[in-house]
């Protein structure tokens, strides 16, 4: 593996090309995964610049070719290139305490409608560009309505996006969604306030940075409104343009008060009504294709070496925890998804990516991608991951960081578990069966 001292003068140029290539390599996450990834930050000090329903987690290798071992079985590796993952009152009521949910989802809303609503709530006198939206759907993977655009005035530009989601019944609110202020250890430069509104709704307002480990660079402001009924609407804004589209420290054009007015607007009623029911929600069909968080935790812990486990955060399809073998804390997470064959079509290889990724196929047809990366959250941590896709569409991704958060100082020289161990974990059928 190449070391920092081996970098040449064209390093910045190569990294730029690597990032561009990386952003095309992986498909976007499901919106549910992004919501749960935000929860990772609250419970495990791992929240980065996540975007509800449209996060982009770029994976860029720092060099070196991964070596297949006996753990691969009869692995047919393709070798030697990097993968990346890119994935992004009550809302909808002027009464903050309203539930924001209905027994069923009798209506739907299109991406174009989401964009029109967001445009109608922006201050007059500005111009809109690069607008796109995503409508609701109740079949297949959960997709939450969202809209994003660039809003410009004579004073500059801001990237603005809004998403509407429903939290999972039965899980504590602080284990999902994006409401609440995060620990200062994870977000030392955030200016955050949280208050409960009449009726039980919770409003959180945060002024932060796109890279939260620094108090410089592009500013990110966001407001999250969560109703007592479990609906959640998030409005976020990036100064100077889209997320990571600017390096300066200009303030976003809209104040947090204006963002608050956006999420509290009754114009979102239709989007709230169109939200698909979550597991356990009234009127929602029973879902059998959801990996139980308690089971995921048991299986993951069975693979860990002797040590201490803390900061466990588990929910449907996701578990994250901190493991310390006596040599420093190490975050490990497992994400389980179903029906991912179409979404991951042609995405499990390493073609077109920089050096540092290895991909292959096992005899049973399971496709595997193994990647070593540097954290792109602005911190020094390393991120190692193994992504697996079974022929029936079940996907298991195992990921670890040599710290308790990507944006915080490393707590050990390198991640604790080898890629072979991560692959062993990812292939465990226990995630799907008792």
Coordinates of C-alpha atoms in Angstrom, one line a residue, residues 15-337:
X15 CA -7.5 12.8 -6.0
X16 CA -9.8 15.0 -7.9
X17 CA -10.1 12.5 -10.7
X18 CA -10.5 9.7 -8.2
X19 CA -13.4 11.5 -6.5
X20 CA -15.1 12.0 -9.9
X21 CA -14.8 8.4 -10.8
X22 CA -15.8 7.3 -7.4
X23 CA -19.1 9.2 -7.4
X24 CA -20.3 7.0 -10.4
X25 CA -19.2 3.7 -9.0
X26 CA -21.8 2.9 -6.4
X27 CA -25.6 3.4 -6.5
X28 CA -27.4 5.7 -4.1
X29 CA -28.5 4.2 -0.8
X30 CA -32.1 3.7 0.1
X31 CA -33.6 6.6 2.0
X32 CA -34.1 4.3 4.9
X33 CA -30.4 3.6 5.1
X34 CA -29.6 7.3 5.1
X35 CA -32.0 8.0 7.9
X36 CA -30.4 5.2 9.9
X37 CA -26.9 6.5 9.0
X38 CA -27.8 9.8 10.6
X39 CA -28.9 7.9 13.7
X40 CA -25.4 6.4 13.7
X41 CA -24.0 9.8 14.4
X42 CA -26.3 10.6 17.3
X43 CA -25.8 7.3 19.1
X44 CA -22.2 6.5 18.2
X45 CA -20.8 9.9 17.4
X46 CA -20.6 9.1 13.8
X47 CA -22.9 11.6 12.1
X48 CA -21.2 13.1 9.1
X49 CA -22.6 15.4 6.5
X50 CA -25.5 13.0 5.9
X51 CA -28.4 13.9 3.7
X52 CA -31.8 12.5 4.4
X53 CA -32.9 10.4 1.4
X54 CA -29.9 11.4 -0.7
X55 CA -26.6 10.9 1.1
X56 CA -23.4 10.7 -0.8
X57 CA -20.7 8.6 0.9
X58 CA -17.7 8.7 -1.4
X59 CA -15.1 6.0 -1.0
X60 CA -11.6 6.7 -2.4
X61 CA -8.8 4.3 -1.9
X62 CA -5.3 5.5 -0.9
X63 CA -3.6 2.9 -3.0
X64 CA -2.4 -0.7 -2.9
X65 CA -4.0 -3.9 -4.2
X66 CA -5.9 -6.1 -1.8
X67 CA -4.7 -9.7 -1.5
X68 CA -7.1 -12.6 -1.6
X69 CA -6.6 -15.2 1.1
X70 CA -8.0 -18.6 2.1
X71 CA -11.1 -16.8 3.5
X72 CA -12.2 -16.2 -0.1
X73 CA -12.7 -19.9 -0.7
X74 CA -12.6 -20.4 -4.5
X75 CA -12.8 -16.7 -5.0
X76 CA -12.5 -15.4 -8.6
X77 CA -11.1 -12.0 -8.0
X78 CA -10.8 -9.3 -10.7
X79 CA -8.3 -7.3 -8.6
X80 CA -6.8 -4.0 -8.3
X81 CA -9.2 -1.1 -8.6
X82 CA -11.2 1.1 -6.2
X83 CA -14.9 1.3 -5.7
X84 CA -16.9 4.2 -4.2
X85 CA -20.3 4.7 -2.8
X86 CA -22.3 7.7 -3.7
X87 CA -25.4 7.3 -3.0
X88 CA -28.4 11.8 -0.4
X89 CA -45.8 22.5 14.1
X90 CA -45.9 19.1 12.3
X91 CA -44.5 19.0 8.9
X92 CA -47.4 19.4 6.6
X93 CA -49.5 21.1 9.2
X94 CA -49.7 24.6 10.7
X95 CA -50.4 22.9 14.1
X96 CA -47.0 21.7 15.3
X97 CA -48.5 18.9 17.4
X98 CA -50.4 17.1 14.6
X99 CA -49.4 13.6 14.0
X100 CA -48.3 14.0 10.4
X101 CA -49.4 10.5 9.5
X102 CA -52.5 8.7 8.4
X103 CA -53.9 5.2 8.7
X104 CA -53.1 4.6 5.1
X105 CA -51.3 6.3 2.3
X106 CA -54.3 7.0 0.0
X107 CA -52.5 9.5 -2.2
X108 CA -49.1 9.9 -3.9
X109 CA -46.9 12.8 -4.7
X110 CA -44.5 13.2 -7.7
X111 CA -41.0 14.6 -7.7
X112 CA -42.2 17.6 -9.8
X113 CA -44.9 18.4 -7.2
X114 CA -42.2 18.3 -4.5
X115 CA -40.1 20.8 -6.5
X116 CA -43.1 23.1 -7.1
X117 CA -43.9 23.2 -3.3
X118 CA -40.3 24.0 -2.4
X119 CA -40.1 26.7 -5.0
X120 CA -43.3 28.3 -3.7
X121 CA -41.8 28.5 -0.2
X122 CA -38.6 30.3 -1.2
X123 CA -38.3 34.1 -0.8
X124 CA -39.3 36.1 -3.8
X125 CA -36.6 37.8 -6.0
X126 CA -34.3 34.9 -6.4
X127 CA -33.8 32.4 -9.2
X128 CA -33.9 28.6 -9.2
X129 CA -31.7 26.2 -11.1
X130 CA -30.6 22.5 -11.0
X131 CA -34.0 21.5 -9.6
X132 CA -34.9 17.8 -9.2
X133 CA -37.4 15.9 -7.1
X134 CA -38.4 12.4 -6.1
X135 CA -41.9 11.3 -5.5
X136 CA -43.3 8.8 -3.0
X137 CA -43.8 5.1 -3.6
X138 CA -45.3 2.3 -1.6
X139 CA -43.9 -0.7 -3.6
X140 CA -40.4 -2.0 -3.6
X141 CA -37.6 -0.3 -1.5
X142 CA -38.9 2.6 0.6
X143 CA -38.4 5.9 -1.1
X144 CA -39.2 9.2 0.7
X145 CA -40.4 12.3 -1.2
X146 CA -37.7 14.9 -1.6
X147 CA -36.8 18.0 -3.7
X148 CA -33.5 19.8 -4.2
X149 CA -32.4 22.9 -6.1
X150 CA -30.0 25.8 -6.2
X151 CA -31.4 29.2 -5.1
X152 CA -29.5 32.3 -6.2
X153 CA -29.8 36.0 -5.6
X154 CA -27.4 38.9 -6.2
X155 CA -25.8 38.0 -2.9
X156 CA -24.8 34.5 -4.0
X157 CA -26.2 30.9 -4.2
X158 CA -27.3 28.2 -1.8
X159 CA -28.1 24.5 -2.4
X160 CA -31.5 23.8 -0.7
X161 CA -33.2 20.4 -0.3
X162 CA -36.2 19.1 1.6
X163 CA -37.1 15.5 2.4
X164 CA -40.2 14.1 4.1
X165 CA -39.9 10.7 5.9
X166 CA -41.7 8.6 8.5
X167 CA -39.8 7.1 11.5
X168 CA -40.1 3.4 12.3
X169 CA -42.6 2.7 15.1
X170 CA -41.2 0.8 18.0
X171 CA -37.7 2.3 17.8
X172 CA -36.5 5.2 20.1
X173 CA -36.6 8.5 18.2
X174 CA -32.9 9.1 19.1
X175 CA -31.9 5.9 17.2
X176 CA -33.3 7.1 13.9
X177 CA -34.0 10.2 11.9
X178 CA -32.0 13.4 12.3
X179 CA -33.6 15.4 15.2
X180 CA -31.7 16.5 18.3
X181 CA -28.3 17.9 18.8
X182 CA -25.2 15.8 18.5
X183 CA -22.5 15.4 21.2
X184 CA -19.8 18.0 21.1
X185 CA -17.2 15.3 20.8
X186 CA -18.6 14.4 17.4
X187 CA -19.6 17.9 16.2
X188 CA -17.5 20.4 18.1
X189 CA -18.4 23.4 15.9
X190 CA -22.1 22.9 15.6
X191 CA -24.5 25.6 16.9
X192 CA -27.6 23.6 17.7
X193 CA -30.8 24.0 19.6
X194 CA -33.7 21.6 20.1
X195 CA -37.1 22.5 21.6
X196 CA -40.4 20.7 22.0
X197 CA -43.4 22.4 20.5
X198 CA -46.9 22.2 21.8
X199 CA -48.5 18.9 21.0
X200 CA -45.2 16.9 21.2
X201 CA -43.5 17.9 18.0
X202 CA -39.7 18.5 18.2
X203 CA -37.8 21.1 16.3
X204 CA -34.0 21.0 15.9
X205 CA -32.0 23.8 14.3
X206 CA -28.3 23.5 13.5
X207 CA -25.7 25.7 11.9
X208 CA -22.7 23.5 10.9
X209 CA -20.2 22.8 8.2
X210 CA -20.2 20.3 5.4
X211 CA -17.1 18.8 6.9
X212 CA -18.0 18.9 10.6
X213 CA -14.5 18.2 11.9
X214 CA -13.5 21.7 10.9
X215 CA -14.8 25.2 11.5
X216 CA -13.9 26.4 8.0
X217 CA -15.2 25.7 4.5
X218 CA -18.7 25.4 3.2
X219 CA -21.4 26.0 5.7
X220 CA -24.4 23.7 6.1
X221 CA -27.5 24.8 8.0
X222 CA -30.4 22.5 8.5
X223 CA -33.7 22.3 10.4
X224 CA -35.5 19.1 11.3
X225 CA -39.2 18.9 12.5
X226 CA -40.4 15.6 13.9
X227 CA -44.1 15.2 14.8
X228 CA -45.5 13.3 17.8
X229 CA -46.9 10.9 15.1
X230 CA -43.5 10.1 13.7
X231 CA -43.4 12.1 10.5
X232 CA -40.2 14.0 9.9
X233 CA -39.4 16.8 7.5
X234 CA -35.8 18.1 7.0
X235 CA -34.7 21.2 5.2
X236 CA -31.0 21.8 4.7
X237 CA -29.0 24.4 2.9
X238 CA -25.4 24.6 1.7
X239 CA -23.7 28.0 1.3
X240 CA -22.3 28.8 -2.1
X241 CA -24.1 26.1 -4.0
X242 CA -24.7 22.4 -3.7
X243 CA -23.3 20.1 -1.1
X244 CA -19.4 20.1 -1.4
X245 CA -19.9 22.5 -4.4
X246 CA -18.1 25.4 -2.7
X247 CA -15.1 25.8 -0.5
X248 CA -15.7 29.3 0.8
X249 CA -17.3 30.1 4.1
X250 CA -20.2 32.2 2.8
X251 CA -23.4 32.1 4.9
X252 CA -26.3 30.3 3.3
X253 CA -28.9 32.7 1.8
X254 CA -31.8 31.5 3.9
X255 CA -31.7 31.9 7.6
X256 CA -32.5 29.1 10.0
X257 CA -35.8 30.9 10.7
X258 CA -36.7 30.8 7.0
X259 CA -35.8 27.1 6.9
X260 CA -38.0 26.6 9.9
X261 CA -40.9 28.3 8.2
X262 CA -40.4 26.0 5.2
X263 CA -40.7 22.8 7.2
X264 CA -43.7 24.1 9.2
X265 CA -45.7 25.0 6.1
X266 CA -49.0 23.2 5.5
X267 CA -48.0 23.0 1.9
X268 CA -46.4 19.6 2.7
X269 CA -49.7 18.0 3.7
X270 CA -49.9 16.0 0.5
X271 CA -46.4 14.7 0.9
X272 CA -47.1 13.7 4.5
X273 CA -50.3 11.9 3.4
X274 CA -48.3 10.1 0.7
X275 CA -45.7 8.6 3.0
X276 CA -45.7 4.8 2.9
X277 CA -46.5 3.1 6.2
X278 CA -43.5 1.8 8.2
X279 CA -43.3 -1.5 10.0
X280 CA -45.9 -1.5 12.7
X281 CA -47.7 1.6 11.4
X282 CA -51.5 1.5 11.4
X283 CA -52.7 0.1 8.1
X284 CA -49.2 -1.0 7.0
X285 CA -48.8 -4.6 5.8
X286 CA -46.6 -6.8 7.8
X287 CA -43.1 -6.8 6.4
X288 CA -41.1 -10.0 6.5
X289 CA -38.1 -8.7 4.5
X290 CA -36.6 -6.7 7.4
X291 CA -33.5 -7.9 9.3
X292 CA -34.2 -7.7 13.0
X293 CA -31.8 -5.3 14.8
X294 CA -31.4 -7.6 17.8
X295 CA -30.5 -10.5 15.7
X296 CA -28.0 -8.5 13.7
X297 CA -26.3 -7.4 16.9
X298 CA -26.0 -11.0 18.2
X299 CA -24.5 -12.2 14.9
X300 CA -22.0 -9.3 14.7
X301 CA -20.9 -9.7 18.3
X302 CA -20.3 -13.4 17.7
X303 CA -17.6 -12.5 15.2
X304 CA -15.8 -10.0 17.3
X305 CA -12.5 -10.8 19.2
X306 CA -12.3 -10.5 22.9
X307 CA -12.8 -7.0 24.1
X308 CA -15.5 -4.5 25.2
X309 CA -18.5 -3.4 23.2
X310 CA -20.3 -0.1 23.7
X311 CA -22.5 2.5 22.0
X312 CA -24.7 -0.2 20.4
X313 CA -27.2 1.2 18.0
X314 CA -29.5 -1.3 16.2
X315 CA -32.6 -1.1 14.2
X316 CA -34.3 -2.9 11.3
X317 CA -31.5 -3.7 8.9
X318 CA -28.7 -1.9 10.6
X319 CA -26.4 -2.4 13.7
X320 CA -23.4 -0.2 14.7
X321 CA -21.2 -0.5 17.7
X322 CA -17.9 0.4 19.1
X323 CA -15.5 -2.5 19.9
X324 CA -12.2 -2.1 21.9
X325 CA -9.8 -5.0 22.0
X326 CA -7.5 -3.0 24.3
X327 CA -5.7 -1.3 21.5
X328 CA -8.2 1.4 20.8
X329 CA -11.8 1.9 19.9
X330 CA -13.0 0.7 16.5
X331 CA -16.5 1.3 15.0
X332 CA -18.1 -1.6 13.2
X333 CA -21.4 -1.6 11.4
X334 CA -23.5 -4.1 9.4
X335 CA -26.2 -3.0 7.0
X336 CA -28.6 -5.6 5.5
X337 CA -30.9 -4.8 2.6

